[in-house]
């Protein structure tokens, strides 16, 4: 005889919209607590498939289904099962259907699933050479489209997906491919007013710089955009004098010669300094950094810094510059 939970899960496939909606609402409430999740875990195969199938339903059903999957996805076993039944492909397909009313939730689900290696591989489409990187290109394009200020920004969490995939070399190769030009597009979002977007950009740049040894030429190819994104957060809020700015590229010198808002987020300042460190580890990267008067910028930025974590990151770069200059 079927248990109450088995009957509830059967109702998720009911042809009656009100019954289906009531059932998925109950499942969502169960996923909101550890006690509720435990019995669902025993039927995970059925639960996850049925919830995934509901993502294309009208909002009153798809929204609680997506929220349930998001609540379940921090469980690594459940997340792994979602990936294996094709939830990433399903989410990406639905994300670009004009009628989809749960775009933000789908993006948040992708953030959680790309914390697993299998999720990153699925999003990168590594097993299909012809399609490889297509999902990433779509997400970057959506991320870089200016959000409507009067509406919710469904794609701001894409920055977190980009951070996740750039932790893997396969992801960095796609992002750094000069023919695709994705990193350049991503960097331009650093001007966004959204802290979430800014953090996504900073984290993605920093992760891409882990390949500076092999990808330095591609990084410096977009130096016109890369240097301002890395330098401005750590340049302090002083107005730089003409002597200093005359040794910098035009766009960087212009930005530093006027009053500007300080980047107050510690995470962003640390990540940009870590990215600079990874670049100046390379001889050519160090020369490029000197050519924009980078050491002087870090010196003045350090004078304004008060956070101990950020100061430590400045000092790490500074020590590297001093050591290398002494060795030359």
Coordinates of C-alpha atoms in Angstrom, one line a residue:
X1 CA 0.0 0.0 0.0
X2 CA 1.3 3.4 -1.0
X3 CA 2.6 5.7 1.8
X4 CA 1.3 9.3 2.2
X5 CA 4.6 10.6 0.6
X6 CA 4.3 8.2 -2.4
X7 CA 0.7 9.5 -2.9
X8 CA 1.9 13.1 -2.7
X9 CA 4.6 12.4 -5.3
X10 CA 2.0 10.8 -7.6
X11 CA 0.0 14.0 -7.4
X12 CA 2.9 15.9 -8.9
X13 CA 2.0 14.3 -12.2
X14 CA -1.8 14.9 -11.8
X15 CA -3.6 16.2 -14.9
X16 CA -5.5 18.6 -12.6
X17 CA -3.6 21.9 -12.3
X18 CA -5.0 22.7 -8.8
X19 CA -4.0 19.2 -7.5
X20 CA -0.5 19.5 -9.0
X21 CA -0.1 23.0 -7.6
X22 CA -1.2 21.9 -4.1
X23 CA 1.2 18.9 -4.3
X24 CA 4.3 20.9 -5.4
X25 CA 3.6 23.6 -2.7
X26 CA 3.7 20.8 -0.1
X27 CA 7.0 19.5 -1.5
X28 CA 8.4 23.0 -1.4
X29 CA 7.5 23.3 2.3
X30 CA 9.2 20.0 3.0
X31 CA 12.4 21.1 1.3
X32 CA 12.6 24.1 3.6
X33 CA 13.7 22.0 6.6
X34 CA 16.1 19.2 7.3
X35 CA 13.3 17.0 8.8
X36 CA 11.3 17.5 5.6
X37 CA 14.2 16.7 3.3
X38 CA 15.1 13.4 4.9
X39 CA 12.0 11.4 3.7
X40 CA 12.2 13.1 0.3
X41 CA 15.8 11.8 0.0
X42 CA 14.5 8.2 0.1
X43 CA 12.5 8.9 -3.1
X44 CA 15.1 11.2 -4.6
X45 CA 15.0 9.7 -8.1
X46 CA 11.3 10.2 -8.4
X47 CA 11.2 13.6 -6.6
X48 CA 13.9 15.1 -8.8
X49 CA 12.6 13.9 -12.1
X50 CA 9.1 15.0 -11.3
X51 CA 10.2 18.5 -10.1
X52 CA 12.4 18.9 -13.2
X53 CA 9.5 18.0 -15.4
X54 CA 7.5 20.7 -13.8
X55 CA 9.9 23.5 -14.6
X56 CA 8.2 24.2 -17.9
X57 CA 4.7 24.5 -16.3
X58 CA 3.0 27.8 -15.7
X59 CA 4.5 30.0 -13.0
X60 CA 2.2 28.8 -10.1
X61 CA 3.7 25.3 -10.6
X62 CA 7.1 26.0 -12.0
X63 CA 8.1 28.5 -9.3
X64 CA 7.6 26.2 -6.3
X65 CA 9.2 23.3 -8.3
X66 CA 12.3 25.4 -9.1
X67 CA 12.5 26.6 -5.4
X68 CA 12.3 23.0 -4.3
X69 CA 15.2 22.0 -6.6
X70 CA 17.2 25.0 -5.3
X71 CA 16.6 23.9 -1.7
X72 CA 17.6 20.3 -2.5
X73 CA 20.7 21.2 -4.6
X74 CA 23.1 21.9 -1.6
X75 CA 22.8 18.2 -0.9
X76 CA 25.7 16.8 -3.1
X77 CA 24.0 13.5 -3.7
X78 CA 20.8 15.2 -4.8
X79 CA 22.7 17.7 -6.9
X80 CA 24.6 14.9 -8.6
X81 CA 21.4 13.2 -9.5
X82 CA 19.9 16.4 -10.9
X83 CA 23.0 16.8 -13.2
X84 CA 22.7 13.1 -14.3
X85 CA 19.0 13.4 -15.3
X86 CA 19.8 16.5 -17.5
X87 CA 18.5 19.3 -15.3
X88 CA 21.2 21.7 -16.5
X89 CA 20.2 21.2 -20.2
X90 CA 16.5 21.6 -19.1
X91 CA 17.2 24.8 -17.2
X92 CA 19.2 26.3 -20.1
X93 CA 16.5 25.4 -22.6
X94 CA 13.8 27.0 -20.5
X95 CA 15.9 30.0 -19.6
X96 CA 15.7 31.2 -23.3
X97 CA 12.0 30.5 -23.8
X98 CA 10.3 34.0 -23.9
X99 CA 7.4 32.7 -21.8
X100 CA 9.5 31.5 -19.0
X101 CA 8.6 33.3 -15.8
X102 CA 11.2 31.7 -13.5
X103 CA 14.5 32.9 -15.2
X104 CA 16.1 34.2 -12.0
X105 CA 15.3 30.9 -10.2
X106 CA 16.8 28.8 -13.1
X107 CA 20.0 30.9 -12.9
X108 CA 20.2 30.3 -9.2
X109 CA 19.8 26.6 -9.7
X110 CA 22.6 26.6 -12.2
X111 CA 24.8 28.5 -9.7
X112 CA 24.3 25.6 -7.2
X113 CA 24.8 22.8 -9.7
X114 CA 28.0 24.3 -11.1
X115 CA 29.6 24.0 -7.7
X116 CA 30.1 20.3 -8.7
X117 CA 32.7 19.2 -11.3
X118 CA 30.0 17.2 -13.1
X119 CA 27.8 20.4 -13.2
X120 CA 30.6 22.4 -14.7
X121 CA 31.3 19.8 -17.3
X122 CA 27.6 19.6 -18.2
X123 CA 27.3 23.4 -18.6
X124 CA 30.5 23.6 -20.6
X125 CA 29.2 20.8 -22.8
X126 CA 32.6 19.2 -22.8
X127 CA 31.4 15.9 -24.3
X128 CA 30.0 17.6 -27.5
X129 CA 32.9 19.3 -29.4
X130 CA 30.5 21.1 -31.8
X131 CA 28.4 22.6 -29.0
X132 CA 31.2 23.2 -26.4
X133 CA 30.9 26.6 -24.9
X134 CA 27.5 27.5 -26.4
X135 CA 25.7 27.6 -23.1
X136 CA 28.5 29.8 -21.7
X137 CA 28.3 32.2 -24.6
X138 CA 24.5 32.5 -24.1
X139 CA 24.9 33.2 -20.4
X140 CA 27.6 35.8 -20.9
X141 CA 25.5 37.6 -23.5
X142 CA 22.6 37.7 -21.1
X143 CA 24.8 38.8 -18.2
X144 CA 26.2 41.6 -20.3
X145 CA 22.8 42.9 -21.5
X146 CA 21.9 46.0 -19.5
X147 CA 19.2 45.1 -17.0
X148 CA 16.0 47.1 -17.0
X149 CA 16.3 49.3 -13.9
X150 CA 12.5 49.1 -13.3
X151 CA 12.5 45.3 -13.3
X152 CA 14.1 42.4 -11.4
X153 CA 17.6 41.5 -12.8
X154 CA 17.2 37.7 -13.6
X155 CA 20.8 37.3 -14.8
X156 CA 22.9 39.0 -12.1
X157 CA 23.6 35.6 -10.5
X158 CA 25.3 34.5 -13.8
X159 CA 28.5 36.2 -12.3
X160 CA 28.5 33.4 -9.7
X161 CA 28.2 30.7 -12.5
X162 CA 31.2 32.3 -14.3
X163 CA 33.2 32.2 -11.1
X164 CA 32.4 28.5 -10.7
X165 CA 33.2 27.5 -14.2
X166 CA 36.4 29.5 -14.3
X167 CA 37.8 27.4 -11.4
X168 CA 38.3 24.7 -14.0
X169 CA 40.9 24.9 -16.8
X170 CA 38.2 23.9 -19.4
X171 CA 36.1 26.8 -18.4
X172 CA 39.1 29.2 -18.4
X173 CA 40.0 28.1 -22.0
X174 CA 36.5 29.0 -23.2
X175 CA 36.5 32.4 -21.4
X176 CA 40.0 33.3 -22.5
X177 CA 39.5 32.3 -26.2
X178 CA 40.2 35.6 -28.1
X179 CA 37.9 34.5 -30.9
X180 CA 35.0 34.4 -28.5
X181 CA 35.9 37.6 -26.7
X182 CA 34.0 36.5 -23.6
X183 CA 36.3 37.8 -20.9
X184 CA 36.3 41.3 -22.5
X185 CA 32.5 41.4 -22.4
X186 CA 32.5 40.2 -18.8
X187 CA 35.0 42.8 -17.7
X188 CA 32.7 45.6 -19.0
X189 CA 30.2 44.6 -16.4
X190 CA 32.5 45.9 -13.7
X191 CA 30.8 49.3 -14.1
X192 CA 27.5 47.8 -12.9
X193 CA 25.9 49.2 -9.8
X194 CA 25.1 45.6 -8.7
X195 CA 27.6 44.3 -6.1
X196 CA 26.8 40.8 -7.0
X197 CA 27.7 41.4 -10.6
X198 CA 31.0 43.2 -9.6
X199 CA 32.0 40.3 -7.4
X200 CA 31.2 37.9 -10.2
X201 CA 33.5 39.8 -12.6
X202 CA 36.3 40.2 -10.1
X203 CA 36.2 36.5 -9.1
X204 CA 36.1 35.4 -12.8
X205 CA 39.1 37.6 -13.8
X206 CA 41.1 36.4 -10.8
X207 CA 40.4 32.7 -11.6
X208 CA 41.3 33.3 -15.3
X209 CA 44.7 34.7 -14.1
X210 CA 45.6 31.4 -12.7
X211 CA 46.4 30.5 -16.3
X212 CA 48.6 33.6 -16.7
X213 CA 51.7 31.5 -17.5
X214 CA 50.0 30.0 -20.6
X215 CA 47.4 32.6 -21.3
X216 CA 49.2 35.9 -20.6
X217 CA 49.2 37.0 -24.3
X218 CA 45.4 36.6 -24.4
X219 CA 45.0 38.5 -21.1
X220 CA 47.2 41.4 -22.2
X221 CA 45.3 41.4 -25.5
X222 CA 42.4 43.0 -23.6
X223 CA 44.7 45.1 -21.3
X224 CA 42.8 48.3 -22.3
X225 CA 39.8 46.8 -20.3
X226 CA 41.7 44.5 -17.9
X227 CA 44.0 47.1 -16.2
X228 CA 41.2 49.5 -15.2
X229 CA 39.1 46.7 -13.8
X230 CA 42.0 45.4 -11.7
X231 CA 43.6 48.8 -10.8
X232 CA 40.7 51.1 -10.0
X233 CA 39.4 49.0 -7.0
X234 CA 42.8 49.2 -5.3
X235 CA 44.0 52.7 -6.4
X236 CA 42.6 54.4 -3.3
X237 CA 40.5 57.5 -3.7
X238 CA 43.2 60.1 -4.2
X239 CA 43.1 62.3 -7.3
X240 CA 46.4 61.4 -9.0
X241 CA 48.7 64.2 -10.2
X242 CA 49.7 64.7 -13.8
X243 CA 53.2 63.3 -13.3
X244 CA 51.7 60.0 -12.3
X245 CA 48.9 59.8 -14.8
X246 CA 51.2 60.8 -17.8
X247 CA 52.9 57.4 -17.4
X248 CA 49.6 55.5 -17.7
X249 CA 47.3 54.5 -20.6
X250 CA 44.9 57.3 -21.4
X251 CA 41.7 55.6 -20.1
X252 CA 43.4 54.6 -16.8
X253 CA 45.1 58.0 -16.3
X254 CA 41.7 59.8 -17.0
X255 CA 39.9 57.7 -14.4
X256 CA 42.5 58.3 -11.7
X257 CA 42.8 62.1 -12.4
X258 CA 39.2 62.8 -11.2
X259 CA 37.3 62.2 -8.0
X260 CA 35.7 58.8 -7.9
X261 CA 33.8 56.5 -5.5
X262 CA 36.0 54.1 -3.5
X263 CA 35.3 50.4 -4.0
X264 CA 34.4 49.5 -0.5
X265 CA 33.9 45.7 -0.9
X266 CA 36.9 43.9 0.7
X267 CA 36.3 40.7 -1.4
X268 CA 36.7 42.6 -4.7
X269 CA 39.8 44.5 -3.5
X270 CA 41.5 41.2 -2.4
X271 CA 40.6 39.4 -5.6
X272 CA 41.8 42.1 -7.9
X273 CA 45.1 42.2 -6.0
X274 CA 45.4 38.4 -6.3
X275 CA 44.8 38.7 -10.1
X276 CA 47.6 41.4 -10.3
X277 CA 49.9 39.1 -8.3
X278 CA 49.3 36.2 -10.7
X279 CA 50.0 38.4 -13.8
X280 CA 53.2 40.0 -12.4
X281 CA 54.5 36.5 -11.5
X282 CA 55.3 36.3 -15.3
X283 CA 58.2 38.4 -16.6
X284 CA 56.1 39.9 -19.4
X285 CA 53.2 40.5 -17.0
X286 CA 55.5 42.4 -14.7
X287 CA 56.9 44.5 -17.6
X288 CA 53.3 45.3 -18.6
X289 CA 52.5 46.3 -15.1
X290 CA 55.5 48.6 -14.8
X291 CA 54.5 50.2 -18.2
X292 CA 51.2 51.5 -16.7
X293 CA 52.9 52.9 -13.6
X294 CA 51.3 50.1 -11.6
X295 CA 53.7 50.0 -8.7
X296 CA 53.0 53.7 -8.0
X297 CA 49.3 53.1 -8.1
X298 CA 49.6 50.3 -5.6
X299 CA 51.8 52.5 -3.4
X300 CA 49.2 55.2 -3.2
X301 CA 46.3 52.8 -2.8
X302 CA 48.1 51.0 0.1
X303 CA 48.4 54.4 1.9
X304 CA 44.6 54.6 2.0
X305 CA 44.0 51.0 2.9
X306 CA 42.7 50.1 6.4
X307 CA 41.6 46.4 6.0
X308 CA 44.3 44.0 7.2
X309 CA 43.3 41.3 4.6
X310 CA 43.6 43.8 1.7
X311 CA 46.9 45.2 3.1
X312 CA 48.3 41.7 3.2
X313 CA 47.4 41.3 -0.5
X314 CA 49.0 44.6 -1.4
X315 CA 52.2 43.5 0.5
X316 CA 52.3 40.2 -1.4
X317 CA 52.3 42.0 -4.7
X318 CA 54.8 44.6 -3.4
X319 CA 57.2 42.0 -2.2
X320 CA 57.1 40.3 -5.6
X321 CA 57.8 43.6 -7.4
X322 CA 60.7 44.5 -5.1
X323 CA 62.3 41.0 -5.3
X324 CA 62.1 40.9 -9.0
X325 CA 63.4 44.4 -9.5
X326 CA 66.4 43.5 -7.2
X327 CA 67.1 40.4 -9.2
X328 CA 67.2 42.3 -12.5

